[in-house]
Structures are given as C-alpha cells and as structure tokens.
mmCIF file of C-alpha atoms in Angstrom:
data_model
loop_
_atom_site.group_PDB
_atom_site.id
_atom_site.type_symbol
_atom_site.label_atom_id
_atom_site.label_comp_id
_atom_site.label_asym_id
_atom_site.label_seq_id
_atom_site.Cartn_x
_atom_site.Cartn_y
_atom_site.Cartn_z
ATOM 1 C CA UNK A 367 45.021 -34.671 18.449
ATOM 2 C CA UNK A 368 46.440 -32.050 20.790
ATOM 3 C CA UNK A 369 44.386 -29.367 22.550
ATOM 4 C CA UNK A 370 46.100 -26.697 20.453
ATOM 5 C CA UNK A 371 45.090 -28.370 17.164
ATOM 6 C CA UNK A 372 41.506 -28.837 18.415
ATOM 7 C CA UNK A 373 41.256 -25.117 19.287
ATOM 8 C CA UNK A 374 42.334 -24.102 15.781
ATOM 9 C CA UNK A 375 39.747 -26.409 14.221
ATOM 10 C CA UNK A 376 36.930 -25.000 16.373
ATOM 11 C CA UNK A 377 37.736 -21.304 15.774
ATOM 12 C CA UNK A 378 36.529 -21.246 12.134
ATOM 13 C CA UNK A 379 33.212 -22.929 13.033
ATOM 14 C CA UNK A 380 31.652 -19.787 14.685
ATOM 15 C CA UNK A 381 32.897 -17.691 11.758
ATOM 16 C CA UNK A 382 31.086 -19.982 9.315
ATOM 17 C CA UNK A 383 27.890 -19.571 11.352
ATOM 18 C CA UNK A 384 28.244 -15.778 11.320
ATOM 19 C CA UNK A 385 28.805 -15.786 7.583
ATOM 20 C CA UNK A 386 25.643 -17.873 7.114
ATOM 21 C CA UNK A 387 23.663 -15.403 9.243
ATOM 22 C CA UNK A 388 24.950 -12.494 7.189
ATOM 23 C CA UNK A 389 23.769 -14.162 3.963
ATOM 24 C CA UNK A 390 20.319 -14.747 5.490
ATOM 25 C CA UNK A 391 20.036 -11.048 6.449
ATOM 26 C CA UNK A 392 20.966 -9.985 2.923
ATOM 27 C CA UNK A 393 18.373 -12.374 1.513
ATOM 28 C CA UNK A 394 15.730 -11.096 3.955
ATOM 29 C CA UNK A 395 16.488 -7.507 2.962
ATOM 30 C CA UNK A 396 16.195 -8.402 -0.729
ATOM 31 C CA UNK A 397 12.869 -10.179 -0.126
ATOM 32 C CA UNK A 398 11.543 -7.208 1.856
ATOM 33 C CA UNK A 399 12.451 -4.914 -1.044
ATOM 34 C CA UNK A 400 10.641 -7.166 -3.522
ATOM 35 C CA UNK A 401 7.543 -7.333 -1.323
ATOM 36 C CA UNK A 402 7.469 -3.528 -0.973
ATOM 37 C CA UNK A 403 7.759 -2.916 -4.719
ATOM 38 C CA UNK A 404 4.472 -1.580 -6.135
ATOM 39 C CA UNK A 405 2.808 -3.281 -9.093
ATOM 40 C CA UNK A 406 4.126 -2.074 -12.491
ATOM 41 C CA UNK A 407 1.092 0.086 -13.335
ATOM 42 C CA UNK A 408 1.618 2.019 -10.105
ATOM 43 C CA UNK A 409 5.214 2.961 -10.960
ATOM 44 C CA UNK A 410 4.433 4.829 -14.175
ATOM 45 C CA UNK A 411 5.412 8.501 -14.200
ATOM 46 C CA UNK A 412 2.132 9.634 -15.785
ATOM 47 C CA UNK A 413 -1.141 9.202 -13.881
ATOM 48 C CA UNK A 414 -2.891 5.908 -14.595
ATOM 49 C CA UNK A 415 -6.683 6.226 -14.936
ATOM 50 C CA UNK A 416 -8.949 3.369 -13.887
ATOM 51 C CA UNK A 417 -12.753 3.171 -14.062
ATOM 52 C CA UNK A 418 -14.661 1.231 -11.395
ATOM 53 C CA UNK A 419 -18.050 -0.458 -11.123
ATOM 54 C CA UNK A 420 -19.397 0.259 -7.629
ATOM 55 C CA UNK A 421 -22.201 -0.945 -5.358
ATOM 56 C CA UNK A 422 -24.283 0.825 -4.374
ATOM 57 C CA UNK A 423 -24.152 2.406 -7.805
ATOM 58 C CA UNK A 424 -21.621 5.185 -7.950
ATOM 59 C CA UNK A 425 -19.797 6.623 -10.963
ATOM 60 C CA UNK A 426 -16.165 6.502 -9.825
ATOM 61 C CA UNK A 427 -12.808 6.675 -11.563
ATOM 62 C CA UNK A 428 -9.314 7.016 -10.153
ATOM 63 C CA UNK A 429 -6.169 8.535 -11.673
ATOM 64 C CA UNK A 430 -3.140 7.215 -9.774
ATOM 65 C CA UNK A 431 -0.034 9.421 -9.726
ATOM 66 C CA UNK A 432 3.147 7.971 -8.246
ATOM 67 C CA UNK A 433 5.542 10.453 -9.846
ATOM 68 C CA UNK A 434 6.133 12.505 -6.673
ATOM 69 C CA UNK A 435 7.542 11.689 -3.261
ATOM 70 C CA UNK A 436 4.042 10.914 -1.941
ATOM 71 C CA UNK A 437 1.686 8.879 -4.165
ATOM 72 C CA UNK A 438 -1.689 10.475 -4.850
ATOM 73 C CA UNK A 439 -4.955 9.565 -6.470
ATOM 74 C CA UNK A 440 -7.452 11.884 -8.080
ATOM 75 C CA UNK A 441 -10.913 10.407 -7.553
ATOM 76 C CA UNK A 442 -13.769 11.487 -9.744
ATOM 77 C CA UNK A 443 -17.095 10.737 -8.080
ATOM 78 C CA UNK A 444 -19.952 11.709 -10.337
ATOM 79 C CA UNK A 445 -18.902 15.134 -11.626
ATOM 80 C CA UNK A 446 -16.699 16.151 -8.655
ATOM 81 C CA UNK A 447 -12.952 15.582 -8.270
ATOM 82 C CA UNK A 448 -11.052 14.932 -5.039
ATOM 83 C CA UNK A 449 -7.287 14.671 -4.535
ATOM 84 C CA UNK A 450 -6.277 12.092 -1.939
ATOM 85 C CA UNK A 451 -2.782 11.394 -0.588
ATOM 86 C CA UNK A 452 -1.426 7.966 0.314
ATOM 87 C CA UNK A 453 -1.540 7.087 4.017
ATOM 88 C CA UNK A 454 -0.260 4.075 5.953
ATOM 89 C CA UNK A 455 -2.258 0.878 5.391
ATOM 90 C CA UNK A 456 -1.885 -2.602 6.822
ATOM 91 C CA UNK A 457 -2.671 -4.056 3.408
ATOM 92 C CA UNK A 458 -3.221 -2.638 -0.059
ATOM 93 C CA UNK A 459 -3.004 1.074 -0.887
ATOM 94 C CA UNK A 460 -4.931 3.640 1.138
ATOM 95 C CA UNK A 461 -5.495 7.293 0.259
ATOM 96 C CA UNK A 462 -7.248 10.014 2.277
ATOM 97 C CA UNK A 463 -8.269 13.673 2.255
ATOM 98 C CA UNK A 464 -9.850 16.016 4.792
ATOM 99 C CA UNK A 465 -11.778 17.703 1.961
ATOM 100 C CA UNK A 466 -14.665 15.286 1.533
ATOM 101 C CA UNK A 467 -18.070 15.562 -0.080
ATOM 102 C CA UNK A 468 -19.334 17.916 2.660
ATOM 103 C CA UNK A 469 -17.677 20.311 5.136
ATOM 104 C CA UNK A 470 -16.105 18.468 8.075
ATOM 105 C CA UNK A 471 -16.072 15.149 6.167
ATOM 106 C CA UNK A 472 -13.151 13.021 4.975
ATOM 107 C CA UNK A 473 -12.856 10.622 2.057
ATOM 108 C CA UNK A 474 -10.798 7.437 2.177
ATOM 109 C CA UNK A 475 -10.120 5.255 -0.884
ATOM 110 C CA UNK A 476 -8.656 1.870 0.036
ATOM 111 C CA UNK A 477 -7.616 -0.511 -2.735
ATOM 112 C CA UNK A 478 -6.346 -4.051 -2.775
ATOM 113 C CA UNK A 479 -5.720 -5.758 -6.080
ATOM 114 C CA UNK A 480 -8.510 -4.828 -8.485
ATOM 115 C CA UNK A 481 -10.979 -3.859 -5.758
ATOM 116 C CA UNK A 482 -11.477 -0.633 -3.848
ATOM 117 C CA UNK A 483 -13.704 0.648 -1.074
ATOM 118 C CA UNK A 484 -14.744 4.264 -0.575
ATOM 119 C CA UNK A 485 -15.286 5.478 2.990
ATOM 120 C CA UNK A 486 -16.482 8.759 4.467
ATOM 121 C CA UNK A 487 -15.492 9.905 7.947
ATOM 122 C CA UNK A 488 -15.272 13.069 9.969
ATOM 123 C CA UNK A 489 -12.283 15.411 10.107
ATOM 124 C CA UNK A 490 -10.248 14.662 13.214
ATOM 125 C CA UNK A 491 -12.016 11.310 13.643
ATOM 126 C CA UNK A 492 -10.624 7.789 13.748
ATOM 127 C CA UNK A 493 -11.046 4.692 11.577
ATOM 128 C CA UNK A 494 -14.087 3.811 13.713
ATOM 129 C CA UNK A 495 -15.828 6.959 12.428
ATOM 130 C CA UNK A 496 -15.407 5.909 8.789
ATOM 131 C CA UNK A 497 -18.505 4.490 7.109
ATOM 132 C CA UNK A 498 -18.422 2.540 3.862
ATOM 133 C CA UNK A 499 -19.994 4.443 0.979
ATOM 134 C CA UNK A 500 -19.365 2.002 -1.847
ATOM 135 C CA UNK A 501 -17.504 -1.189 -2.725
ATOM 136 C CA UNK A 502 -15.917 -1.158 -6.193
ATOM 137 C CA UNK A 503 -14.155 -3.395 -8.724
ATOM 138 C CA UNK A 504 -12.100 -2.367 -11.753
ATOM 139 C CA UNK A 505 -14.288 -2.153 -14.832
ATOM 140 C CA UNK A 506 -13.564 -4.972 -17.265
ATOM 141 C CA UNK A 507 -12.766 -4.249 -20.879
#
C-alpha cells in the first residue's frame, strides 16, 4: 500500500472519534436534563398540599407552588402561614424566608423524597446558624 493510500485511510479515523464524542455529549446533556426534572407532583400548575407528621410534635403542612419562575412553598405551622422561596440546595428541595417565627429569624424547609426538616436561623446568618426545629415525614393515608 502506498503512503498516499495510507494517509486517506487514516484521515477518517479521527473524524469517527469526534463523531463518537459528539454523541456522548448529547447523551450526557439528555441525562442531565432527566436528572434535573422535578417529580411529577412538583410540576403541577396548582399548589400541591401535603401534611406532615413531625418530631418533636409540630402541626405542619406545605402547599408547593411551581407555577411561577421561582418555586415556592406556603408552610402552615400551627395556625401561622409562611411563604418560602426555593434556594440552591446540594440535594433535595430547599426553601427559605427571612420572615420567620420571630423578628430577625429565618425559616428553612428542606425536603428530600417524602421527608422534610424545618430549621430556624438568624437573618444575615449562615447555614451554621440554622438550628433544626423539627424532622418531618409525609403523613400516610
């Protein structure tokens, strides 16, 4: 085989590798989209209400609203209502407000699966300042 023929046979090989890389990137992008897709109940246009059993005992329910640009949850704790806005979380869904149960206090509701944890912190504070108030699970039946 001549050098010229060998060069023509080798030219398509890098192109095949590039094409394979391009398919992998498209697949990775599709997988990332699937992983970022919220569970079906969270995509409903009307708020979805969920009651929770909490320890220590706390009467808590959450109405999730994902109809706007920023997801929100309306927490009812006892007889009081609080509107929290979604914030960045490493895992699960996390919501926060600077209008907590007392002046200068924050509320954070962090859910993962069927469980949620309620935290209270101080306005302008960090995650270190947040103290767990109650650990909750979706009420069954």
